[in-house]
Short mmCIF file of C-alpha atoms in Angstrom, two decimals:
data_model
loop_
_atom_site.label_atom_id
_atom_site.label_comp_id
_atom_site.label_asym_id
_atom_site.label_seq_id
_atom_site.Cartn_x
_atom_site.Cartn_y
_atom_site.Cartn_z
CA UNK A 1444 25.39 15.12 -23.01
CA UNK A 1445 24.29 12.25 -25.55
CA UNK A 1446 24.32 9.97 -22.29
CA UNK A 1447 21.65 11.92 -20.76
CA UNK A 1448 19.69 12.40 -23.43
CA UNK A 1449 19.52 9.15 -24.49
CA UNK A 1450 18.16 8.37 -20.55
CA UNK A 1451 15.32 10.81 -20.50
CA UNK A 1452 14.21 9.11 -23.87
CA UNK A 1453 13.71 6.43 -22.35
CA UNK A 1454 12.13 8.06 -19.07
CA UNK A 1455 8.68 6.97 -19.37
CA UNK A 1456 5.67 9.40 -18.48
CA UNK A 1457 4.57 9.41 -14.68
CA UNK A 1458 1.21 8.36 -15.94
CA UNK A 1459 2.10 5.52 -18.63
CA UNK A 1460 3.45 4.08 -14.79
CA UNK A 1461 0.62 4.94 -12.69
CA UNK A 1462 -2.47 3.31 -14.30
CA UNK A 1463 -1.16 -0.54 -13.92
CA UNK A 1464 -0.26 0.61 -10.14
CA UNK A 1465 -3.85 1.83 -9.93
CA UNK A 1466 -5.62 -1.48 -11.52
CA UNK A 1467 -3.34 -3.94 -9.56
CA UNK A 1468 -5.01 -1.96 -6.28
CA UNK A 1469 -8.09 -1.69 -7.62
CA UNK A 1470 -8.13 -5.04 -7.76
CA UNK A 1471 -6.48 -5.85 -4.52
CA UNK A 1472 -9.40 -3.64 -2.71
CA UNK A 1473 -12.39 -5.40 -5.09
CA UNK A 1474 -10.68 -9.33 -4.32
CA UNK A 1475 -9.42 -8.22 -0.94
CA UNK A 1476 -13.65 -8.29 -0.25
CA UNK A 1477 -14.28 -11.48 -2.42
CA UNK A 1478 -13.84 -13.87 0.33
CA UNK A 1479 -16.15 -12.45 2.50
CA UNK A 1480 -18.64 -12.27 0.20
CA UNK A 1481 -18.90 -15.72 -1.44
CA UNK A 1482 -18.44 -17.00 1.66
CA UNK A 1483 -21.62 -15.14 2.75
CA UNK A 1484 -23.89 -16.79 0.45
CA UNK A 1485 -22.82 -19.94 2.34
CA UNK A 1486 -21.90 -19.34 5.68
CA UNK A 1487 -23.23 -16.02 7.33
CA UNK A 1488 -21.24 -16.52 10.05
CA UNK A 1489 -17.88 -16.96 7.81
CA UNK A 1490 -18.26 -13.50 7.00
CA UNK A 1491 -17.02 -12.18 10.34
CA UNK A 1492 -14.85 -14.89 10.94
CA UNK A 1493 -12.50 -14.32 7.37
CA UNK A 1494 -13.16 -10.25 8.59
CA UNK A 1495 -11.34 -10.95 11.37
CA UNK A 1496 -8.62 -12.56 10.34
CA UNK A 1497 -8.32 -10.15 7.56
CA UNK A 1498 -7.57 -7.25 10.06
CA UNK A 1499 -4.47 -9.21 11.24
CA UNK A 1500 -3.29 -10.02 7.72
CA UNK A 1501 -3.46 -6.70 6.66
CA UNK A 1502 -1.37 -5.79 9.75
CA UNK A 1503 1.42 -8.49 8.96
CA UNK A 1504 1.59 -8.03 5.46
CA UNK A 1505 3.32 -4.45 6.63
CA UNK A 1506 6.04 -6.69 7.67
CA UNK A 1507 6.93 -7.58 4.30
CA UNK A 1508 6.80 -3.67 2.94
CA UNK A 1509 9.67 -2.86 5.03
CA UNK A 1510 12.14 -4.91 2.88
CA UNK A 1511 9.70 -4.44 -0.23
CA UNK A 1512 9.77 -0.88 -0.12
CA UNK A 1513 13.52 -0.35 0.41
CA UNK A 1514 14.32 -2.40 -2.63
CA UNK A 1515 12.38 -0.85 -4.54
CA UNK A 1516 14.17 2.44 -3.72
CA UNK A 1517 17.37 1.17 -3.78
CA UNK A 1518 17.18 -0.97 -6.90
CA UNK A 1519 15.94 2.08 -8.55
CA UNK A 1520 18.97 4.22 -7.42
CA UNK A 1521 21.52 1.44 -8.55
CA UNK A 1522 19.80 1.29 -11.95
CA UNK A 1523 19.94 5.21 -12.17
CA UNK A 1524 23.46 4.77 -11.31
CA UNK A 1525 24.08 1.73 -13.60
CA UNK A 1526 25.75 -0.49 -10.51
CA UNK A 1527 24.73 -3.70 -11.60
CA UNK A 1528 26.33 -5.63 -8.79
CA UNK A 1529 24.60 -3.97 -6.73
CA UNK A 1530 21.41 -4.46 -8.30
CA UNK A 1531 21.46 -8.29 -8.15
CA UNK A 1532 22.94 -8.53 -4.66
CA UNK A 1533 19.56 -6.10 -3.63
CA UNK A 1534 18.01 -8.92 -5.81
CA UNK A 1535 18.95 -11.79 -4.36
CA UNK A 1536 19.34 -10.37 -0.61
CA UNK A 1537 15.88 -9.04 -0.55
CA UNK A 1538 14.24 -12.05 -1.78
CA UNK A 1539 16.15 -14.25 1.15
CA UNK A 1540 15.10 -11.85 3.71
CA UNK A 1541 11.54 -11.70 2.90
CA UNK A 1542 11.24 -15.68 2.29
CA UNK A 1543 12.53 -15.70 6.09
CA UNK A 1544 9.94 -13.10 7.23
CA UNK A 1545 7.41 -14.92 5.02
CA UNK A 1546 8.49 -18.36 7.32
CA UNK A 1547 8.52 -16.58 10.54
CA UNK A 1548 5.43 -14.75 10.15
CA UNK A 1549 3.46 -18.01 8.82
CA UNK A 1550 4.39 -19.98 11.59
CA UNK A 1551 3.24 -17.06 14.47
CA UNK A 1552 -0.08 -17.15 13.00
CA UNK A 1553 -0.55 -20.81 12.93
CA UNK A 1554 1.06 -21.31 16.45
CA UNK A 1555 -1.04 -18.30 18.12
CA UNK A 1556 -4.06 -17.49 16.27
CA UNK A 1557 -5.98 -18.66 19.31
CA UNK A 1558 -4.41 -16.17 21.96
CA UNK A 1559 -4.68 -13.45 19.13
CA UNK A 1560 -8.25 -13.39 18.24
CA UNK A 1561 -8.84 -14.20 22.24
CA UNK A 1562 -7.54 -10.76 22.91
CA UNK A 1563 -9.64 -9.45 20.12
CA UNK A 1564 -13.01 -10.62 22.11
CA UNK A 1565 -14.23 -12.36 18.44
CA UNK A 1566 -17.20 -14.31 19.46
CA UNK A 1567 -17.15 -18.12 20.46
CA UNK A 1568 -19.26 -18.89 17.46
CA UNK A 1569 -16.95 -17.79 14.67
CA UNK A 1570 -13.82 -18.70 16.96
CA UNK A 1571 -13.28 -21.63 15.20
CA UNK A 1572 -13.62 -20.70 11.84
CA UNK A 1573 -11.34 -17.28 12.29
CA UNK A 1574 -8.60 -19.58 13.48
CA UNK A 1575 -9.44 -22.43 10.21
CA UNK A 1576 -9.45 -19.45 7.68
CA UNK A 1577 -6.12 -17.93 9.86
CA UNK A 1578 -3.67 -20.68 9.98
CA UNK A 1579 -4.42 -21.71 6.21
CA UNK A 1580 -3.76 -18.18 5.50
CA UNK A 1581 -0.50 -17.84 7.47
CA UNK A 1582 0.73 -21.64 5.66
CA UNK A 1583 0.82 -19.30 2.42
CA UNK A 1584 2.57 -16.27 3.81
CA UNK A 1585 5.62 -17.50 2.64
CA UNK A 1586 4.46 -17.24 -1.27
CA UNK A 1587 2.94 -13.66 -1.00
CA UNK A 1588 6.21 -12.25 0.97
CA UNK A 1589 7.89 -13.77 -2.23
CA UNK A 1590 5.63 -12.61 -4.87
CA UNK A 1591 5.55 -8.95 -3.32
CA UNK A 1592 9.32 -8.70 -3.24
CA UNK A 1593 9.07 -10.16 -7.20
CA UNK A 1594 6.77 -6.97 -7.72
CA UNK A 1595 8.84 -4.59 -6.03
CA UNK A 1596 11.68 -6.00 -8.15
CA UNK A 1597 9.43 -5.40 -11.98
CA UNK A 1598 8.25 -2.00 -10.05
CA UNK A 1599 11.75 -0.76 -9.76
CA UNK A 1600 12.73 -1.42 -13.41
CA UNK A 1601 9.70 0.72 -14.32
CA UNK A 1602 8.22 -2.31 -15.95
CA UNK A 1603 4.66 -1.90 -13.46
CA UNK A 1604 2.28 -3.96 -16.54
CA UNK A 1605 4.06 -7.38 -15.98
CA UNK A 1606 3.35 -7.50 -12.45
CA UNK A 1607 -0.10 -6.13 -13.11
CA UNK A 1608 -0.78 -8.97 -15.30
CA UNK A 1609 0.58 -11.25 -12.99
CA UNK A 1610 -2.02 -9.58 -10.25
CA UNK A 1611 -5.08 -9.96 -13.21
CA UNK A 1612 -4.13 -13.58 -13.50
CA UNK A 1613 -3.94 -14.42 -9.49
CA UNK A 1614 -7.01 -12.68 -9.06
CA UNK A 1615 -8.96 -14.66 -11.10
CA UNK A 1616 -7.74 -17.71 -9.89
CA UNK A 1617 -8.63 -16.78 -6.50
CA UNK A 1618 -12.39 -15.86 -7.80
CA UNK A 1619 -12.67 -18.80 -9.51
CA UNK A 1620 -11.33 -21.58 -6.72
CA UNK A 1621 -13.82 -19.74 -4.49
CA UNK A 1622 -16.32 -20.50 -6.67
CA UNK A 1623 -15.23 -24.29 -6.84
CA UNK A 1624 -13.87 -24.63 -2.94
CA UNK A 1625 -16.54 -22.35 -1.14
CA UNK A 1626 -20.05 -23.84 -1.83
CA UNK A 1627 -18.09 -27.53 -3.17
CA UNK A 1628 -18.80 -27.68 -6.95
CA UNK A 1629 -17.57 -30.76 -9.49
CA UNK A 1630 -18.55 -33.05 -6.72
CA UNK A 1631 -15.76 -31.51 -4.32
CA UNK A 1632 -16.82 -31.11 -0.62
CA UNK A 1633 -18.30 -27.76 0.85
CA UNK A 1634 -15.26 -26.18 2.41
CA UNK A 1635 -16.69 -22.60 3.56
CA UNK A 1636 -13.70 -20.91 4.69
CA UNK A 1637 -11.55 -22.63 4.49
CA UNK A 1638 -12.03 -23.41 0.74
CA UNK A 1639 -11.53 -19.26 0.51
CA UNK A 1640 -8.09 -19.71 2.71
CA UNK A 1641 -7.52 -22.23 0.29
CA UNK A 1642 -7.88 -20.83 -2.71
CA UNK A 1643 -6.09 -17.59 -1.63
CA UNK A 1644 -2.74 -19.86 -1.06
CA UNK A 1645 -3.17 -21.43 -4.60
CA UNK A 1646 -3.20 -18.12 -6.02
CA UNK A 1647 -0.18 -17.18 -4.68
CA UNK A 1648 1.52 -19.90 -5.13
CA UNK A 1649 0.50 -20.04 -8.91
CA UNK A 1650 1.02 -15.44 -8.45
CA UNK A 1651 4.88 -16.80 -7.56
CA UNK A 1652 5.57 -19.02 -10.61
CA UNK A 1653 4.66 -16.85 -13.22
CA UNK A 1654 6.43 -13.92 -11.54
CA UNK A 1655 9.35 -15.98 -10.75
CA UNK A 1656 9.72 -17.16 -14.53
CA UNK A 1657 8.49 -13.86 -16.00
CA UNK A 1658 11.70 -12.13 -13.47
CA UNK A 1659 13.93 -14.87 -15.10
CA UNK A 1660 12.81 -14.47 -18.95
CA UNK A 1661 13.28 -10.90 -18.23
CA UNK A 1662 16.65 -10.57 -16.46
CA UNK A 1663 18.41 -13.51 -17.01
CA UNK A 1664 19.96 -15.76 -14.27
CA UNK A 1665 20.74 -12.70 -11.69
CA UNK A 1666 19.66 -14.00 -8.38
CA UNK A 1667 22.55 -16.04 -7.42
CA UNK A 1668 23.09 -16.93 -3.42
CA UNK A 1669 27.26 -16.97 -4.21
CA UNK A 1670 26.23 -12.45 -4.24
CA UNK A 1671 25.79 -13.10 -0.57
CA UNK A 1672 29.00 -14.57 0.45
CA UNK A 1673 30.32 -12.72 2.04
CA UNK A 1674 26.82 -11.55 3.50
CA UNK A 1675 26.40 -8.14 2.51
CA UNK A 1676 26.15 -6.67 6.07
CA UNK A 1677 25.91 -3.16 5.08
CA UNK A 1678 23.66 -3.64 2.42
CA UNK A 1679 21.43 -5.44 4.81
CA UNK A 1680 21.64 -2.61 7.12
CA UNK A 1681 20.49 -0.46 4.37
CA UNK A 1682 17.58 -1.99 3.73
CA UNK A 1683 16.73 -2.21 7.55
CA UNK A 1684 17.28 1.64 7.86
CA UNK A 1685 14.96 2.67 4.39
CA UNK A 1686 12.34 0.21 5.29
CA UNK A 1687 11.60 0.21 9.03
CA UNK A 1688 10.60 4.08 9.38
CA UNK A 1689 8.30 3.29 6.23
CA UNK A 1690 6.98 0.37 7.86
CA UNK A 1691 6.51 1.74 10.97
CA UNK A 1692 4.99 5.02 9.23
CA UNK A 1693 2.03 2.37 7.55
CA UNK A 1694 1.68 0.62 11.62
CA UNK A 1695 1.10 3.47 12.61
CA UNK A 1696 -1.22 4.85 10.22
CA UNK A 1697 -3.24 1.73 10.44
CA UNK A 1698 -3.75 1.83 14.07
CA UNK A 1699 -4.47 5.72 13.93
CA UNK A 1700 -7.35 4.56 11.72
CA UNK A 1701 -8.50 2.42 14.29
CA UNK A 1702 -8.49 4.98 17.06
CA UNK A 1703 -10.69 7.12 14.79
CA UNK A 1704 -12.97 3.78 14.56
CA UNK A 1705 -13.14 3.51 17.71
CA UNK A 1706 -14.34 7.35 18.65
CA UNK A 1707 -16.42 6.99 15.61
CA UNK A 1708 -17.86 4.21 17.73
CA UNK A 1709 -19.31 6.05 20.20
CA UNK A 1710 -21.69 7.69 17.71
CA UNK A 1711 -25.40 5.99 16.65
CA UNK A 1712 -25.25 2.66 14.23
CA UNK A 1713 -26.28 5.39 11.40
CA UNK A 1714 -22.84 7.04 11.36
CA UNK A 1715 -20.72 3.87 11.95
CA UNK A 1716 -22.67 3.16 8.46
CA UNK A 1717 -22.07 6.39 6.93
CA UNK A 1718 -18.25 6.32 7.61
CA UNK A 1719 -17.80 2.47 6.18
CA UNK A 1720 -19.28 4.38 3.04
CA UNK A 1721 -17.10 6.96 3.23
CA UNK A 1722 -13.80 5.19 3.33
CA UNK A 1723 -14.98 2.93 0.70
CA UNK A 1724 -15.95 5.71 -1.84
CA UNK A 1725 -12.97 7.74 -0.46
CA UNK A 1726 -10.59 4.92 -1.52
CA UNK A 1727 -11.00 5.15 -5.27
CA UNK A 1728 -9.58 8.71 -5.10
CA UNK A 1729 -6.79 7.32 -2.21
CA UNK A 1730 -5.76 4.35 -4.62
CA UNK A 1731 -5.25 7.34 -7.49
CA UNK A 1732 -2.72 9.06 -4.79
CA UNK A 1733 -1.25 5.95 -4.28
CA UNK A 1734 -0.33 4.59 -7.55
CA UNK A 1735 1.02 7.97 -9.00
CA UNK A 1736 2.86 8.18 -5.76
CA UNK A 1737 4.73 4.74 -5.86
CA UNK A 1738 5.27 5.25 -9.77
CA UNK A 1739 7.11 8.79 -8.66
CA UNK A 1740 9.11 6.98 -5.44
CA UNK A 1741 10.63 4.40 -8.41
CA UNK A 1742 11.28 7.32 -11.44
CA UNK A 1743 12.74 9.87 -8.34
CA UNK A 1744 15.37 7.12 -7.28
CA UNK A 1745 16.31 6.74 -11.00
CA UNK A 1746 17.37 10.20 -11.35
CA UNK A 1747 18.69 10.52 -8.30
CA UNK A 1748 21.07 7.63 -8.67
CA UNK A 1749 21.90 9.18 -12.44
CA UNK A 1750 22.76 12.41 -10.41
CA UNK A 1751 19.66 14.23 -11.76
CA UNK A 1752 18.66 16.51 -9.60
CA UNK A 1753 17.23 19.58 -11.54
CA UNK A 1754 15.08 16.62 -13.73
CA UNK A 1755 13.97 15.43 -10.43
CA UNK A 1756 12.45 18.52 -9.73
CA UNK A 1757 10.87 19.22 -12.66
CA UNK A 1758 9.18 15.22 -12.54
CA UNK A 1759 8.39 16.34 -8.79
CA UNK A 1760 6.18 19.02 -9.67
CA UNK A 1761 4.86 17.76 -12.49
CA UNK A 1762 3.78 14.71 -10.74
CA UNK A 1763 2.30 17.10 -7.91
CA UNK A 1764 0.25 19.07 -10.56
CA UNK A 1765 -1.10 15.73 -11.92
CA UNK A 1766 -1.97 14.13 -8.80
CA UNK A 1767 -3.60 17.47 -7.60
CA UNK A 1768 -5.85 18.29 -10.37
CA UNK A 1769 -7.02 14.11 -10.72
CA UNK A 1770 -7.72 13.49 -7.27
CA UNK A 1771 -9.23 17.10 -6.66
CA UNK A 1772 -11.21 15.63 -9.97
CA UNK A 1773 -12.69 12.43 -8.67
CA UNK A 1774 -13.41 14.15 -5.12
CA UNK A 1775 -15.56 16.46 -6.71
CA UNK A 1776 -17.23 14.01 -8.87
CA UNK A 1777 -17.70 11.68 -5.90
CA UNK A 1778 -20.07 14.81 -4.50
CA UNK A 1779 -21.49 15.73 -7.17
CA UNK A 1780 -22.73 11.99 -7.53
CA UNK A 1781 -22.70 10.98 -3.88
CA UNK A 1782 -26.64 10.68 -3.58
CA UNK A 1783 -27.42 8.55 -6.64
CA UNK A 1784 -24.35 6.06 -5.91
CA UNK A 1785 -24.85 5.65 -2.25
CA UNK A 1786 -28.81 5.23 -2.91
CA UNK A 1787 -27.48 1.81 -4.65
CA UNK A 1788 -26.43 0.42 -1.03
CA UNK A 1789 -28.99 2.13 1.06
CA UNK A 1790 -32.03 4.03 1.60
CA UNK A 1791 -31.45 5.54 5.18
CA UNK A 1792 -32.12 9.37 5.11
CA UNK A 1793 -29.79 10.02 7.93
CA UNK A 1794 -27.30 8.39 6.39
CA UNK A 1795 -27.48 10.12 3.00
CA UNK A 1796 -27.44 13.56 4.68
CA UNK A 1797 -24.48 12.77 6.58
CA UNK A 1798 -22.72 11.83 3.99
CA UNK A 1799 -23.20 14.57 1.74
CA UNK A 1800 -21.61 16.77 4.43
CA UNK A 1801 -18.67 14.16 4.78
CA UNK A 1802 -18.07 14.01 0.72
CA UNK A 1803 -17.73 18.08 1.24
CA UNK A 1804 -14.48 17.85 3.39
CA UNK A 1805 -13.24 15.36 1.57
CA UNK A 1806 -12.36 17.47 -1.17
CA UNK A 1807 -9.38 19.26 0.86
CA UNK A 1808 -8.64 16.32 2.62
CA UNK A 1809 -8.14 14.60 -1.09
CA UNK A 1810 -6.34 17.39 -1.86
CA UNK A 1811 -3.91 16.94 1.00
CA UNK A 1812 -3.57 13.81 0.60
CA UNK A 1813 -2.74 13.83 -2.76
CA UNK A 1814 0.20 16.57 -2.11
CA UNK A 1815 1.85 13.88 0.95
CA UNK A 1816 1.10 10.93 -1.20
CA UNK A 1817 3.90 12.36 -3.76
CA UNK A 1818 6.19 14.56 -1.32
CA UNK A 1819 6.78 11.79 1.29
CA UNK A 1820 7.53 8.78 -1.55
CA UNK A 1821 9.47 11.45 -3.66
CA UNK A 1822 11.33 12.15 0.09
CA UNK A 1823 12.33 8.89 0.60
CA UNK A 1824 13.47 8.75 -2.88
CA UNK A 1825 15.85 10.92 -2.38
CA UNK A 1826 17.30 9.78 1.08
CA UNK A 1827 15.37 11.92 3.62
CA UNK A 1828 13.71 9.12 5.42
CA UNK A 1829 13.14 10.27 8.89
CA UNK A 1830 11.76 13.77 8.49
CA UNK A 1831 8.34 12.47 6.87
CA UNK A 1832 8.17 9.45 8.96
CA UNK A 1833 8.45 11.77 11.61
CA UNK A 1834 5.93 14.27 10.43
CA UNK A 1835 3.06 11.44 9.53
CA UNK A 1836 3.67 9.88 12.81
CA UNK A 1837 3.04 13.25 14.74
CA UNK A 1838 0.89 14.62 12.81
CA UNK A 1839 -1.80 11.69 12.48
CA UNK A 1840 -2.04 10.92 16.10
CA UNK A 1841 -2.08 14.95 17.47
CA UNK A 1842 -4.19 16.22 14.81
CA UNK A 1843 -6.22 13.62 12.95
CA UNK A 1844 -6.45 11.35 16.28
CA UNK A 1845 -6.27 13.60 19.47
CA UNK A 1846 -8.14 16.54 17.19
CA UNK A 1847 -10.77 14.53 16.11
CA UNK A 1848 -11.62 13.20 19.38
CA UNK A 1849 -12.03 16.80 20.31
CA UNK A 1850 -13.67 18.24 17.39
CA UNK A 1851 -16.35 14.56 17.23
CA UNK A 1852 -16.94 14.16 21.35
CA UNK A 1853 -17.18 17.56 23.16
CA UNK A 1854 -17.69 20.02 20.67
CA UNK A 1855 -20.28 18.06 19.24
CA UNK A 1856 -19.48 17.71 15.82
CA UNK A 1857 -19.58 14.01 15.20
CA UNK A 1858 -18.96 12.39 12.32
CA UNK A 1859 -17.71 15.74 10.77
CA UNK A 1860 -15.68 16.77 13.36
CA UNK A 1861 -13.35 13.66 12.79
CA UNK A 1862 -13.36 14.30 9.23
CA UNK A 1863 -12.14 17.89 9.88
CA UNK A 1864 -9.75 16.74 11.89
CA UNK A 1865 -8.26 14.35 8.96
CA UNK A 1866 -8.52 16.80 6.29
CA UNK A 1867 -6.62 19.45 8.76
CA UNK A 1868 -3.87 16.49 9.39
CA UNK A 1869 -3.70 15.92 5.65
CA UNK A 1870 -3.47 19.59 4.74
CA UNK A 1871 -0.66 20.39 7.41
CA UNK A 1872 1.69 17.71 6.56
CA UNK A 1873 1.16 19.04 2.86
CA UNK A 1874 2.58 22.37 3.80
CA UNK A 1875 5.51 20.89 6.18
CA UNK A 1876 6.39 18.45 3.03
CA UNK A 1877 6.57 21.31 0.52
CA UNK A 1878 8.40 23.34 2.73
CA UNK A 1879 11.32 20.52 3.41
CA UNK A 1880 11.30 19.93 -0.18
CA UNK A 1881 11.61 24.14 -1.03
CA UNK A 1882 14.39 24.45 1.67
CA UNK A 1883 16.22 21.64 -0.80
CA UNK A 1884 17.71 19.44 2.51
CA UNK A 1885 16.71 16.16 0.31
CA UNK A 1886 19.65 17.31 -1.87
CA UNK A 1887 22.17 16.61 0.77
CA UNK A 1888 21.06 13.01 1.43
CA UNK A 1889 22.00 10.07 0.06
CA UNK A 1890 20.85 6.82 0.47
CA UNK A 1891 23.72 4.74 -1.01
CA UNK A 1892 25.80 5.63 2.37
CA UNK A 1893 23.21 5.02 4.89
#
């Protein structure tokens, strides 16, 4: 009784975790668009070119969730269920695995940029400079495969502000070596893009050795390669089995989002527009979800690995509650304030009237999304893996996808008609999620014997 007690002490409160989550997206999202603008200012062209590329980072980096994500989860339920071996094999086996990805990865994207952004149709005249920006890029993979498995490592420990200080300090750099690299300054050459590629890699490199040293200072000499002989097949397997339905969940996602693209691309220039503004005033509330999400995924393991079920619940719904009533919050705010902010980017009255309409079904689809942010991490938490794969997989492509299309094309509906469709996929797989979670069949799982 003193035992568990003395753990939900020191259980820390969902949102103490959330808010570095948050800022360490935040700033991903803000730096993530750095590149492509301080390159414009010097090289119009660069700006499609680093755009391009970007689209088949963002894809890869997906690779390197699948083992992040699964440590995370499973470190969490070894520290709930105070297995220390197992915590530093996870440790030690992760990091390997993802250095390897990191390797493998690199070298596709230096070897075949050229066929890859030839089946994309980029133009000849930013060709060049996609593939320059590209292979610089994928010479660094290694380092951010490293430095994310590092942050799923401080993540799972509950200790989010290190690694968010970590993220402060890479951003910065990255900022600042633009500045220096881009336009040439100190009487260094003009480098364009490939002074942004470059900068990016120092970053991470410099992002690696501070979390590498901080993770040492912190823990103590845990990673040891001797954990791994003899290889921890099973735990391997584990990992494999958590993080591959997760991964393939985000692929899948992703290129649901460009089907919806490319239906929205059927429409006038005017509502291409309005839905680039949408997403990007949408993803302030999305980043909320996120963040309170992840922070849940790592405190549900916790208490599942302590054999906590009946405080799981009660951090469940709490969590639910929270993430409800802030992202309902910032939706509505968003309307109320939609004219005034968007008047900051543009003028166009066709624009502004569409997207009044839009920020009006965003508030249930915020509100869905807020419920499956929290249900499927909290899910996985706890061992259920496939069902809300499953359900997102489904659920995106029939409703969001294949309803959209419908609702946008022949009934007319446009713009709107996709968004319906979204907020309807969001609001269904909210149901189906609090359903599984009522009928309790998380309860039976456990992700220790997968």
């Amino acid at each position: 009784m003193e035992q568990a007690t003395d753990l939900r002490r020191r259980q820390p409160g969902i949102l103490s975790l959330t808010w570095p989550i948050f800022i360490e997206l935040l700033l991903q999202m803000l730096v993530g668009n750095a590149d492509q603008v301080m390159v414009g200012h010097f090289d119009p062209n660069g700006v499609g070119a680093i755009g391009n590329a970007n689209q088949i980072t963002n894809l890869v980096l997906l690779v390197f969730s699948v083992i992040s994500t699964a440590s995370t989860i499973l470190i969490s339920r070894y520290l709930g269920a105070e297995d220390k071996r197992r915590v530093n094999e996870t440790y030690t086996l992760s990091l390997l695995v993802n250095a390897i990805f990191g390797l493998a990865v690199g070298a596709i994207l230096i070897a075949l940029c050229g066929p890859i952004f030839t089946l994309m149709q980029v133009p000849a005249e930013i060709l060049e400079r996609s593939c320059l920006y590209l292979r610089i890029i994928g010479g660094g993979m290694v380092f951010q495969a490293v430095y994310l498995t590092f942050t799923a490592f401080f993540r799972s420990n509950q200790m989010m502000k290190e690694s968010m200080i970590v993220a402060v300090i890479m951003n910065l750099l990255n900022i600042g070596g633009n500045a220096v690299l881009i336009g040439g300054a100190f009487g260094l050459p003009a480098l364009g893009v490939a002074g942004a590629a470059l900068s990016s890699d120092i970053s991470r490199v410099v992002g690696v050795i501070l979390i590498a040293v901080l993770f040492r200072r912190k823990f103590g000499p845990v990673l040891s390669l001797k954990l791994l002989r003899p290889f921890p097949t099973d735990q391997l397997r584990r990992l494999l089995r958590i993080g591959i339905p997760a991964g393939g969940e985000s692929i899948s996602y992703n290129l649901s989002q460009v089907a919806i693209q490319s239906i929205c691309n059927l429409f006038a220039i005017f509502v291409i527009n309005t839905r680039v503004y949408a997403n990007m005033f949408a993803m302030l509330t999305y980043m909320f979800g996120s963040a309170i999400s992840q922070a849940a995924q790592v405190m549900v393991a916790h208490l599942m690995g302590a054999d906590r079920v009946p405080d799981v619940e009660r951090l469940v719904k709490r969590t639910l509650l929270a993430s409800l009533a802030i992202s309902g919050l910032m939706a509505v705010v968003l309307l109320v304030f939609c004219q005034p902010l968007l008047g900051l980017f543009t003028q166009d009255p066709q624009v502004l009237e569409l997207f009044r309409i839009i920020m009006i079904i965003e508030i249930p689809l915020e509100l869905g999304r807020a419920v499956n942010m929290v249900m499927c991490r909290a899910l996985q938490a706890c061992g259920d893996i496939r069902f809300p794969i499953t359900i997102c997989i489904f659920s995106a492509w029939l409703t969001a996808v294949v309803g959209g299309f419908l609702l946008a094309v022949p009934l007319g509906l446009g713009l709107a008609g996709l968004w319906i469709a979204m907020a309807c996929d969001e609001c269904l797989r909210a149901v189906l999620f609090l359903l599984r979670w009522r009928s309790r069949a998380w309860c039976r799982k456990n992700v220790l014997s997968m």
